[in-house]
PDB file of N, CA and C in Angstrom:
ATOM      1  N   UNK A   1     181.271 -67.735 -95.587  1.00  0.00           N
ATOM      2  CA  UNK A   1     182.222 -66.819 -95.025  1.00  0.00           C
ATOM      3  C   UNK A   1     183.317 -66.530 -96.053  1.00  0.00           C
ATOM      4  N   UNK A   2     183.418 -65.375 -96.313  1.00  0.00           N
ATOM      5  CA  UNK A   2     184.877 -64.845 -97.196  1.00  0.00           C
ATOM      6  C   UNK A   2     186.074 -64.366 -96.655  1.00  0.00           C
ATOM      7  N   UNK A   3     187.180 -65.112 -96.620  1.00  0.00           N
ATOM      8  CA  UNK A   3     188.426 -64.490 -96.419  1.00  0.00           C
ATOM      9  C   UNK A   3     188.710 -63.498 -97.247  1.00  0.00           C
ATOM     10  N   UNK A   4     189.233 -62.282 -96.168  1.00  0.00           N
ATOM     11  CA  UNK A   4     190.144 -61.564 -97.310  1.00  0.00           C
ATOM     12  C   UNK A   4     191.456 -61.847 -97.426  1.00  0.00           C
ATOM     13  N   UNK A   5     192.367 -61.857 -98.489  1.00  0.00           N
ATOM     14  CA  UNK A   5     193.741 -61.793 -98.477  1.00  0.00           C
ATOM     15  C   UNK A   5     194.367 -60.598 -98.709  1.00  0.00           C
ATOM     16  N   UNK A   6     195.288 -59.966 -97.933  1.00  0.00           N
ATOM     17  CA  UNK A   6     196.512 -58.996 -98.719  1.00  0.00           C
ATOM     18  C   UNK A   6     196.620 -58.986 -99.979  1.00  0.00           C
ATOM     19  N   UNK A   7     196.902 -58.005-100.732  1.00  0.00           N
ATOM     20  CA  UNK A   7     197.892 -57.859-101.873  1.00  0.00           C
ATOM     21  C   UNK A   7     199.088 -58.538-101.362  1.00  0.00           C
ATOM     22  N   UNK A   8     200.084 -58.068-100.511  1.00  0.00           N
ATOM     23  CA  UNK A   8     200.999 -58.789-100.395  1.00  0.00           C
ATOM     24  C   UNK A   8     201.373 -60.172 -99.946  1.00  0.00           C
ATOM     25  N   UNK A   9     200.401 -60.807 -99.210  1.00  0.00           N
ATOM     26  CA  UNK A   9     200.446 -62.157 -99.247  1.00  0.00           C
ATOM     27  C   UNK A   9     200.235 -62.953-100.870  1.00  0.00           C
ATOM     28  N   UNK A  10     199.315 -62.071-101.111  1.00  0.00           N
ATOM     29  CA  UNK A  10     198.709 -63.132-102.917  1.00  0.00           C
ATOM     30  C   UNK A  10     200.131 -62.897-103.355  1.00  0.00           C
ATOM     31  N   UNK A  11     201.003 -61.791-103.246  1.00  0.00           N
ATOM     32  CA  UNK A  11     202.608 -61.970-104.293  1.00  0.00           C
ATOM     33  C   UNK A  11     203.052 -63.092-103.540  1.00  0.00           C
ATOM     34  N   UNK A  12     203.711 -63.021-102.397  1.00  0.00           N
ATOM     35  CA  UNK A  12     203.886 -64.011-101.925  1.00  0.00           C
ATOM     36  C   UNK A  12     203.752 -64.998-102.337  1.00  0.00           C
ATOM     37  N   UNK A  13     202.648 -65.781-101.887  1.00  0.00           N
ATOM     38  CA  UNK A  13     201.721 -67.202-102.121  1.00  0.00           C
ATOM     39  C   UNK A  13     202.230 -67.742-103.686  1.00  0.00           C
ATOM     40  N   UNK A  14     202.427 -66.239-105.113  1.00  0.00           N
ATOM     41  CA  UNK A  14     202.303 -66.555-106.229  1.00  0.00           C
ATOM     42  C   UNK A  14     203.847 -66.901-106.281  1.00  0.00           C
ATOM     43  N   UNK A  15     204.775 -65.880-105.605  1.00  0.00           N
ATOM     44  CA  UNK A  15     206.333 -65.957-105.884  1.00  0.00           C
ATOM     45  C   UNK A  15     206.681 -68.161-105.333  1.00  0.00           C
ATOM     46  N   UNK A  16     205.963 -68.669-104.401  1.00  0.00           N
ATOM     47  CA  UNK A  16     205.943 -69.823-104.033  1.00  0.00           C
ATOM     48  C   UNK A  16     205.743 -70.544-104.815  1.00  0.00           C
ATOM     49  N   UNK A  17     203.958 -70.221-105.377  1.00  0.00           N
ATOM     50  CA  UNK A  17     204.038 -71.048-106.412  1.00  0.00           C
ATOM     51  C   UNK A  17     204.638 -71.606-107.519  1.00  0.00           C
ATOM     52  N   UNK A  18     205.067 -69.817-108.014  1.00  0.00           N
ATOM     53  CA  UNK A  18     205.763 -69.905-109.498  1.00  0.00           C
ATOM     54  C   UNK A  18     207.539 -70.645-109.108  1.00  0.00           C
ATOM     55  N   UNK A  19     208.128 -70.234-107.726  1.00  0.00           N
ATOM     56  CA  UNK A  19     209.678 -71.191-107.979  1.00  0.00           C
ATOM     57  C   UNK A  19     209.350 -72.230-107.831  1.00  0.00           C
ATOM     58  N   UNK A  20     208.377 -73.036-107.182  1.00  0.00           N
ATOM     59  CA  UNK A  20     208.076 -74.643-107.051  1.00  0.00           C
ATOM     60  C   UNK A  20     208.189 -75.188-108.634  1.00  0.00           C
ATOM     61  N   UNK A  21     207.124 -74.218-109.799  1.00  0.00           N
ATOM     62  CA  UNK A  21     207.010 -75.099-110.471  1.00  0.00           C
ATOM     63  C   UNK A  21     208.115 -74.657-111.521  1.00  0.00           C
ATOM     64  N   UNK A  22     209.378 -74.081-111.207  1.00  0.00           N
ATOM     65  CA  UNK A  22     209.992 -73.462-112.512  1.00  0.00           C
ATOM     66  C   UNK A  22     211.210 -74.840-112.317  1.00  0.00           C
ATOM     67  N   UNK A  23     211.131 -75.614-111.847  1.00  0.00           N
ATOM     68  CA  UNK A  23     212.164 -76.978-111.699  1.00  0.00           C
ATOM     69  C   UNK A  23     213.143 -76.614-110.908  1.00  0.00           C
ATOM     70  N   UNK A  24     214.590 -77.304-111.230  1.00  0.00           N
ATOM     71  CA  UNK A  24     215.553 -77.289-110.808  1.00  0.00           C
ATOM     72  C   UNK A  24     216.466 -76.372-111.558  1.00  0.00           C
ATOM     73  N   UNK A  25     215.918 -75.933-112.438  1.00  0.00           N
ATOM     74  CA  UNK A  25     217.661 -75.350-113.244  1.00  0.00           C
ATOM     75  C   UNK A  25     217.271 -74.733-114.307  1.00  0.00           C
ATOM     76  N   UNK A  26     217.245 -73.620-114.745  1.00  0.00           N
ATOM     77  CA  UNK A  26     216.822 -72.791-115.883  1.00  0.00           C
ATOM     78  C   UNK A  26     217.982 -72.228-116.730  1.00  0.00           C
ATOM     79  N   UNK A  27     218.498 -72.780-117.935  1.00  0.00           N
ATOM     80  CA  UNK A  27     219.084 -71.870-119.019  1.00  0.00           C
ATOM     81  C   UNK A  27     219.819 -70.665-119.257  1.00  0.00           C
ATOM     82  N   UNK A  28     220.557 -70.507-118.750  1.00  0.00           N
ATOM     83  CA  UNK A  28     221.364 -68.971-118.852  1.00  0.00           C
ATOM     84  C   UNK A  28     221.654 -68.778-120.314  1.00  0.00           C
ATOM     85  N   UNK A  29     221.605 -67.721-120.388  1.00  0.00           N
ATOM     86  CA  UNK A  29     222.084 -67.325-122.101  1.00  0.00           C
ATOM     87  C   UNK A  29     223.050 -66.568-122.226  1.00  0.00           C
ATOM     88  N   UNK A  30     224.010 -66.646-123.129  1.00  0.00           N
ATOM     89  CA  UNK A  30     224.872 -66.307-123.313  1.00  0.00           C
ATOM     90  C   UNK A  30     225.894 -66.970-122.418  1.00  0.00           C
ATOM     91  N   UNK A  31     226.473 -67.778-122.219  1.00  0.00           N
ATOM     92  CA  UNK A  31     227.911 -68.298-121.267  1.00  0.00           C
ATOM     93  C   UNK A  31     227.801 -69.731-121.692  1.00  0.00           C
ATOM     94  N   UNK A  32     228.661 -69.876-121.296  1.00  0.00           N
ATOM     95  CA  UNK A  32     229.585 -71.331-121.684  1.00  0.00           C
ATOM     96  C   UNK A  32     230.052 -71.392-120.168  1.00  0.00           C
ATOM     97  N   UNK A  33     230.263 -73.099-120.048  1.00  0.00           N
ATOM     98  CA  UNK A  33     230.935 -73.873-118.882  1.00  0.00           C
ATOM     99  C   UNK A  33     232.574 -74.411-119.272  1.00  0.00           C
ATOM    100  N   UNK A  34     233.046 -74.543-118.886  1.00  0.00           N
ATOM    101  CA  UNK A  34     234.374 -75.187-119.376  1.00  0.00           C
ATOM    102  C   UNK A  34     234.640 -75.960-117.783  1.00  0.00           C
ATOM    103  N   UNK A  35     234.974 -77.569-118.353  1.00  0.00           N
ATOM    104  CA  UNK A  35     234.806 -78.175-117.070  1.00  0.00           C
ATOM    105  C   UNK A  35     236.774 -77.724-116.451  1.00  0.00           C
ATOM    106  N   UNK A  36     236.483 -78.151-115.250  1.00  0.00           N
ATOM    107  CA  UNK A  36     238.044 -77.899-114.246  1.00  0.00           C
ATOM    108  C   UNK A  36     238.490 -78.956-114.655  1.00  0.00           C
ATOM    109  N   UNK A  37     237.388 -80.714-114.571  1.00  0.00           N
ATOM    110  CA  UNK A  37     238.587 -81.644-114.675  1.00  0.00           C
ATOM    111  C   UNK A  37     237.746 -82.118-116.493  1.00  0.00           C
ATOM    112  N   UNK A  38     237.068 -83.390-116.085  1.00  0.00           N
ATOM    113  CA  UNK A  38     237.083 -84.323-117.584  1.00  0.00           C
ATOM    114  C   UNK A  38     235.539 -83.931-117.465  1.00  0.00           C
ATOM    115  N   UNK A  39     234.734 -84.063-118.698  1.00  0.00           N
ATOM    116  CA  UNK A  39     233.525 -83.812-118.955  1.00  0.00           C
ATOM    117  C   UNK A  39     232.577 -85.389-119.238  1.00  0.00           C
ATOM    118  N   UNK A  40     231.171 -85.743-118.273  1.00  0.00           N
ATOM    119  CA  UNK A  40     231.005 -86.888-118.060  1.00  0.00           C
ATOM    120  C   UNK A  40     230.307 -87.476-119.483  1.00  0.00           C
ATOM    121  N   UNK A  41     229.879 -86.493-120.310  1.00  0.00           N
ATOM    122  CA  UNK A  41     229.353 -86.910-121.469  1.00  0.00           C
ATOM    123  C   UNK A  41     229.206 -85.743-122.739  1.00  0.00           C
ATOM    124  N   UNK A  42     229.635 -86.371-123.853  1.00  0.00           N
ATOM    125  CA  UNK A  42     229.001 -85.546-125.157  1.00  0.00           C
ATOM    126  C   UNK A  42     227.999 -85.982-125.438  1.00  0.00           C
ATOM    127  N   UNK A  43     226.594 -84.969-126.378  1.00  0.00           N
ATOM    128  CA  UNK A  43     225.902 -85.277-126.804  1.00  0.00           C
ATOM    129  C   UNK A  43     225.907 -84.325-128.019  1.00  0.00           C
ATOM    130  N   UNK A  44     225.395 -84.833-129.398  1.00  0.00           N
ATOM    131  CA  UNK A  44     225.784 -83.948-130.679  1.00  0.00           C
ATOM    132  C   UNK A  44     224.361 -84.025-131.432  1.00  0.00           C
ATOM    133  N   UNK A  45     223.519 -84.799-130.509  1.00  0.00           N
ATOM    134  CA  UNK A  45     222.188 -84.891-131.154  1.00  0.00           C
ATOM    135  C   UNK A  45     221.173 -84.648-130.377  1.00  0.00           C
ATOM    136  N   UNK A  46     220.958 -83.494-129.469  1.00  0.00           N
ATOM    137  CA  UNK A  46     220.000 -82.650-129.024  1.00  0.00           C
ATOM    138  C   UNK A  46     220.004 -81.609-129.941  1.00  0.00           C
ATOM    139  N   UNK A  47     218.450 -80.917-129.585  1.00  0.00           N
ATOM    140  CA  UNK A  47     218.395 -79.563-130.210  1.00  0.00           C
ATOM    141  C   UNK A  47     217.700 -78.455-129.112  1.00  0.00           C
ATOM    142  N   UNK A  48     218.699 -77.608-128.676  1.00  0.00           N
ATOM    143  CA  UNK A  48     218.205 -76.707-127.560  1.00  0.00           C
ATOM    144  C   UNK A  48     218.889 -76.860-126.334  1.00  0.00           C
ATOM    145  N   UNK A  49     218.913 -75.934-125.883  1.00  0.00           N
ATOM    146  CA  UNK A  49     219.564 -76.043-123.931  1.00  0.00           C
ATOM    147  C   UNK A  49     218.572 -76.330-123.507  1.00  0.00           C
ATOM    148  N   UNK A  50     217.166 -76.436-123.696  1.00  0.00           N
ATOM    149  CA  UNK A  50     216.290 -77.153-122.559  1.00  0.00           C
ATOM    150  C   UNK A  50     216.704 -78.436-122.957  1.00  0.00           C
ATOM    151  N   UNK A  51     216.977 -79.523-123.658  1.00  0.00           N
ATOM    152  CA  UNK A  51     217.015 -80.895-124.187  1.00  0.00           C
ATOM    153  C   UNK A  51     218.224 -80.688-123.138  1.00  0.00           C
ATOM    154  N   UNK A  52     219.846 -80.289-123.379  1.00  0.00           N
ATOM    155  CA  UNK A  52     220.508 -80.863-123.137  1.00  0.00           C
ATOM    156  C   UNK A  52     220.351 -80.660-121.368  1.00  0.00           C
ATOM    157  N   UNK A  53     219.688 -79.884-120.517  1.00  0.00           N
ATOM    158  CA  UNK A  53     219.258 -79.409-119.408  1.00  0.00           C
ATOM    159  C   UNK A  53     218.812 -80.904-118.646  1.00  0.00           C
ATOM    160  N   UNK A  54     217.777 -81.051-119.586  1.00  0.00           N
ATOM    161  CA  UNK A  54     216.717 -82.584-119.469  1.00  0.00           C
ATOM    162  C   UNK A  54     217.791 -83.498-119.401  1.00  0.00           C
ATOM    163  N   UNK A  55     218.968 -83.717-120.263  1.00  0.00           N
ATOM    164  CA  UNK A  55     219.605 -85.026-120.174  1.00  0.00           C
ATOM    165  C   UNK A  55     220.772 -84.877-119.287  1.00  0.00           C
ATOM    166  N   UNK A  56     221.224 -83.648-118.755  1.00  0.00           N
ATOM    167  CA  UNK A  56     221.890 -83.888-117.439  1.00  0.00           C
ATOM    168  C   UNK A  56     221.003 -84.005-115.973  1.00  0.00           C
ATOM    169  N   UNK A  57     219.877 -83.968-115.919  1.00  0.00           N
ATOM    170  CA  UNK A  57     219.339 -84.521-114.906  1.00  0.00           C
ATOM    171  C   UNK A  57     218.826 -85.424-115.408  1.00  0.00           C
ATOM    172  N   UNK A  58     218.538 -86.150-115.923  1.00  0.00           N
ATOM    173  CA  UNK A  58     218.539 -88.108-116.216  1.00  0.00           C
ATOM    174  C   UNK A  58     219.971 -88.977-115.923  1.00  0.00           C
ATOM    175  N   UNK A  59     221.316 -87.545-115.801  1.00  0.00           N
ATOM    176  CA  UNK A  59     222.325 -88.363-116.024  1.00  0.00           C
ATOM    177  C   UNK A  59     222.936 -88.645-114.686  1.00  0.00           C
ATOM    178  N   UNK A  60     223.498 -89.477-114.323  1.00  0.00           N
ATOM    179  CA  UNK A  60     224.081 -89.502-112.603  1.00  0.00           C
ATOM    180  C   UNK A  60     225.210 -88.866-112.561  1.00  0.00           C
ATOM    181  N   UNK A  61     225.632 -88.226-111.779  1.00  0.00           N
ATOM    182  CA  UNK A  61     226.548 -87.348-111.326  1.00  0.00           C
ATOM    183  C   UNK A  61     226.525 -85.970-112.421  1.00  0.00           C
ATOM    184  N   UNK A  62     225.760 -85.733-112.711  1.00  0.00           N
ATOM    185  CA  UNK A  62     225.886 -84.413-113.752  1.00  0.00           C
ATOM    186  C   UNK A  62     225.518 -83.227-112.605  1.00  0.00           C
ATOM    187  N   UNK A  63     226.225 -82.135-112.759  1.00  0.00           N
ATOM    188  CA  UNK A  63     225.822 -81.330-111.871  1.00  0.00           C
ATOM    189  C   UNK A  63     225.779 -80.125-112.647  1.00  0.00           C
ATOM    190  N   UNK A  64     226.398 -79.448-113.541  1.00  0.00           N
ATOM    191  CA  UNK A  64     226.218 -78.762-114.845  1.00  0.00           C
ATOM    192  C   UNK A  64     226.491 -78.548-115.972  1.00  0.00           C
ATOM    193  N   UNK A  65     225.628 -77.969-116.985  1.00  0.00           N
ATOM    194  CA  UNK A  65     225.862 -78.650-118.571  1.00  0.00           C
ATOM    195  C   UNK A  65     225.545 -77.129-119.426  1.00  0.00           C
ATOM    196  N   UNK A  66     226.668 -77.579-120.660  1.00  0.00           N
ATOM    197  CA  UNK A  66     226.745 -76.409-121.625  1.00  0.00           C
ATOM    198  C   UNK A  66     226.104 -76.648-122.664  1.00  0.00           C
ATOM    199  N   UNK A  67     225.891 -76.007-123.341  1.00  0.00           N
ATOM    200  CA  UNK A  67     225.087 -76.423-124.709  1.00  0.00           C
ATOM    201  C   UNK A  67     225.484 -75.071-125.888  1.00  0.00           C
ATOM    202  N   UNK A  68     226.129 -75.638-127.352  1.00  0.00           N
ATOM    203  CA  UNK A  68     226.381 -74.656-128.159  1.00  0.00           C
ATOM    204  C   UNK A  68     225.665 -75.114-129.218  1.00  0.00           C
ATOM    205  N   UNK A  69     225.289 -74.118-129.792  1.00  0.00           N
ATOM    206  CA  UNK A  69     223.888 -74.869-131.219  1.00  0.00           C
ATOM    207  C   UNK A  69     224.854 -74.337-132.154  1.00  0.00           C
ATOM    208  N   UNK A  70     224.573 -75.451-133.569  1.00  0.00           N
ATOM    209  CA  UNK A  70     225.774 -75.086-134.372  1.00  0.00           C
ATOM    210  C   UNK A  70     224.597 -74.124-135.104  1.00  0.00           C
ATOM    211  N   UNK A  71     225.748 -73.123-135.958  1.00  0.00           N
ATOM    212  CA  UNK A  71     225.422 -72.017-137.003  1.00  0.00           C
ATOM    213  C   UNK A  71     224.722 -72.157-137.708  1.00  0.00           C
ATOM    214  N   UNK A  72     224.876 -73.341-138.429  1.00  0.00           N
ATOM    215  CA  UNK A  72     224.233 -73.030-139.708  1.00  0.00           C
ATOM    216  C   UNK A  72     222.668 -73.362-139.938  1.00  0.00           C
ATOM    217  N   UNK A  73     222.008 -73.604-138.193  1.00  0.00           N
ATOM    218  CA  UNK A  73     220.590 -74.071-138.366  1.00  0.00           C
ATOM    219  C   UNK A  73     220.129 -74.435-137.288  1.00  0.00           C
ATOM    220  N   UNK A  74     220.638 -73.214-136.495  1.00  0.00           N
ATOM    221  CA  UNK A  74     219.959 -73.106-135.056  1.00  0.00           C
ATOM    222  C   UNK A  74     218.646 -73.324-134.609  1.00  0.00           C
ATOM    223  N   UNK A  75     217.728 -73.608-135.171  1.00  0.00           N
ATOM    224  CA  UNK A  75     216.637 -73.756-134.975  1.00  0.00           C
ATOM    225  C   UNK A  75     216.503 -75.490-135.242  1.00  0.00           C
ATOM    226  N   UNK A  76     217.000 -76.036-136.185  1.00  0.00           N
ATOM    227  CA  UNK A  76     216.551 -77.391-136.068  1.00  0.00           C
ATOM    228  C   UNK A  76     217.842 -78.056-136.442  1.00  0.00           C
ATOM    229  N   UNK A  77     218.657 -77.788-136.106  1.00  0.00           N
ATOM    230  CA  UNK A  77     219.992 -78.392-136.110  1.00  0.00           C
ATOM    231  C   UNK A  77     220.743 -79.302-134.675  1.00  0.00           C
ATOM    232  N   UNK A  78     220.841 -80.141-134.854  1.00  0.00           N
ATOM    233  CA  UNK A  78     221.538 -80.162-133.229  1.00  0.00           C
ATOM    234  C   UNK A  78     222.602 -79.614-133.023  1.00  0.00           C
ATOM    235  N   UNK A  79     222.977 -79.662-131.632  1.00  0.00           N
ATOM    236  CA  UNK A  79     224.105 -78.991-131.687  1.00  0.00           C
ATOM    237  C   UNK A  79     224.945 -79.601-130.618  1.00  0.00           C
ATOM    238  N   UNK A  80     225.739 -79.472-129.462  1.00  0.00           N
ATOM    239  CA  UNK A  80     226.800 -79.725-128.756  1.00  0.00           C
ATOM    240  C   UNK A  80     226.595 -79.463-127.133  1.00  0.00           C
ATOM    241  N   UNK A  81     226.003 -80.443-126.336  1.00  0.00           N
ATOM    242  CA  UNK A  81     225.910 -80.379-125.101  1.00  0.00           C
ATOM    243  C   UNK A  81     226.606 -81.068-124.444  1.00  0.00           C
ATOM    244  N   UNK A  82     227.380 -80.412-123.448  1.00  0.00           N
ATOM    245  CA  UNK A  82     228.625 -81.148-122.624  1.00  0.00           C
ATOM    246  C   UNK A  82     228.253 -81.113-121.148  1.00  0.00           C
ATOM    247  N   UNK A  83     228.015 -82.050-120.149  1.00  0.00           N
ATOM    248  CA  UNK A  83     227.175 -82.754-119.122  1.00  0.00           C
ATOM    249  C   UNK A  83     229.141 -82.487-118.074  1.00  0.00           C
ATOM    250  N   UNK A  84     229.012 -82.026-117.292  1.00  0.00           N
ATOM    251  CA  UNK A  84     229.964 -81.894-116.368  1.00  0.00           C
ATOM    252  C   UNK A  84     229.282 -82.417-114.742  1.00  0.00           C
ATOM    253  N   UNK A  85     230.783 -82.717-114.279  1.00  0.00           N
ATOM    254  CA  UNK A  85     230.251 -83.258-113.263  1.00  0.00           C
ATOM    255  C   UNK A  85     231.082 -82.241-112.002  1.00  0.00           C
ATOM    256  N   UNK A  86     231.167 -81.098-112.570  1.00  0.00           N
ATOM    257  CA  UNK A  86     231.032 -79.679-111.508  1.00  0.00           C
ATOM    258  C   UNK A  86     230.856 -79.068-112.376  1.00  0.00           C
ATOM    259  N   UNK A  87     230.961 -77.573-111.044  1.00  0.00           N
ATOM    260  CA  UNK A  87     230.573 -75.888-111.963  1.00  0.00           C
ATOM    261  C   UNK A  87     230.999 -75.809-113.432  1.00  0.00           C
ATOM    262  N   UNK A  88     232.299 -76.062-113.078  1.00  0.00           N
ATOM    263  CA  UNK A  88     233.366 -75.789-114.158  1.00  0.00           C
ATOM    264  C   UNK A  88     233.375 -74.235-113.896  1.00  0.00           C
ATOM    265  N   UNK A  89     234.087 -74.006-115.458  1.00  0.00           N
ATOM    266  CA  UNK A  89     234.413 -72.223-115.299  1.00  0.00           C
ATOM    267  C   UNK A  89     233.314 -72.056-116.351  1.00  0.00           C
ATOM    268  N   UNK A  90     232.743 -70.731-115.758  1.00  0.00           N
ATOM    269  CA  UNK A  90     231.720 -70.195-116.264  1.00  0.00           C
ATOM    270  C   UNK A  90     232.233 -69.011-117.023  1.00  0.00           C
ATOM    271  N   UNK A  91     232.214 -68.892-118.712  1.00  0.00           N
ATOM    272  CA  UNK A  91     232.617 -67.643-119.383  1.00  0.00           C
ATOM    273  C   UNK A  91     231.474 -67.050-120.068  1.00  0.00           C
ATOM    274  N   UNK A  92     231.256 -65.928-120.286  1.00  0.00           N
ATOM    275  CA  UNK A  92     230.459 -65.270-120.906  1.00  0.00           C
ATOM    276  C   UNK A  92     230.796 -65.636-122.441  1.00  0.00           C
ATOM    277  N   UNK A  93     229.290 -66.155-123.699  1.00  0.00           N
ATOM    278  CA  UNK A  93     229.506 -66.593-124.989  1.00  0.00           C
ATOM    279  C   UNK A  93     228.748 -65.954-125.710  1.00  0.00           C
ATOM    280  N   UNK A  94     228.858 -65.552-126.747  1.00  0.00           N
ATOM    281  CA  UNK A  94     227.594 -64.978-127.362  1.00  0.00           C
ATOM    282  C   UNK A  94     226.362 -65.743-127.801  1.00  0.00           C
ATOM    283  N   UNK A  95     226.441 -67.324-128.041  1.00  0.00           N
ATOM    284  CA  UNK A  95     225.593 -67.534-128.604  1.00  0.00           C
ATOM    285  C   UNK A  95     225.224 -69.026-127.753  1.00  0.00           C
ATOM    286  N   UNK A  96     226.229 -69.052-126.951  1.00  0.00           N
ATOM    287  CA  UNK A  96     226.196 -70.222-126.214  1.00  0.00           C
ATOM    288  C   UNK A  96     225.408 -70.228-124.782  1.00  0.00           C
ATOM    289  N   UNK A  97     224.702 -71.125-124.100  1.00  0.00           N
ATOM    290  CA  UNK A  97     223.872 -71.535-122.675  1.00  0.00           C
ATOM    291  C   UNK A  97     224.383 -72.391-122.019  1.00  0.00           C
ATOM    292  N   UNK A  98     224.210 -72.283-120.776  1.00  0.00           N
ATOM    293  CA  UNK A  98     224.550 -73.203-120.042  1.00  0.00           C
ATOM    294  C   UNK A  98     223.359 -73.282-118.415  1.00  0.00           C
ATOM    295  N   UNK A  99     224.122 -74.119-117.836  1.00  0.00           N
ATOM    296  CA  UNK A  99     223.125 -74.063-116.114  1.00  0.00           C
ATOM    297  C   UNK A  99     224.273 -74.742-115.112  1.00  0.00           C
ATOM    298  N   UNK A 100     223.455 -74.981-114.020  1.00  0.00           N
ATOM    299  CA  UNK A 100     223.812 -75.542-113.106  1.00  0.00           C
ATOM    300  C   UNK A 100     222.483 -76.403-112.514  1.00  0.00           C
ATOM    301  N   UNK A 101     222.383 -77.659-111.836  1.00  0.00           N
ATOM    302  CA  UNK A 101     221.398 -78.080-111.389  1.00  0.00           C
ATOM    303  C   UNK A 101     221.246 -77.589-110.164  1.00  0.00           C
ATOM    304  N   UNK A 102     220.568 -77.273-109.177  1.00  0.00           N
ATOM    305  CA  UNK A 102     220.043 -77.304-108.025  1.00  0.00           C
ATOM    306  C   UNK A 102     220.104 -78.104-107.399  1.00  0.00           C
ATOM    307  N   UNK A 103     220.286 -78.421-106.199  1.00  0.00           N
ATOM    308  CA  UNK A 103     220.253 -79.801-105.163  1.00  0.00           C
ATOM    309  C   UNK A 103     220.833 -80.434-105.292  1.00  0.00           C
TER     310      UNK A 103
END
């Protein structure tokens, strides 16, 4: 026996699939966080906003994190991820990422 499905159920079904598996928290580009109060951790030896993404959800109480890659070697340089334990203020950066976790 063959089911048929909709076109619009298969978007559906796929839009489900695909936010299940996109995690908790994806990378914004361009903006910076600036925390309201104290910031729960520096890190100066990641490379990338997915790394520093990864180490505020390993971290307890992190709820969102900035990340600025230094100039001179953005690609394999580390750079500057700051782990907040709120929103903070969110500014638009040119070269800088940030997130928020989910849940």
């Amino acid at each position: 026996m063959e089911v048929q499905v909709s076109p619009s159920c298969r978007t559906i079904c796929w839009a489900v699939c695909l936010a299940t598996l996109s995690g908790p928290s994806v990378a914004e580009d361009r903006c910076k966080l600036y925390p309201t109060g104290s910031v729960i951790e520096y890190s100066y030896e990641l490379v990338g906003p997915d790394a520093c993404l990864a180490f505020c959800e390993q971290t307890e109480g992190c709820v969102a994190w900035s990340y600025t890659p230094h100039t001179f070697n953005p690609k394999t340089a580390p750079g500057e991820c700051r782990l907040l334990p709120d929103d903070g203020t969110r500014e638009d950066h040119a070269r800088d990422f940030c997130g928020r976790l989910d849940g």
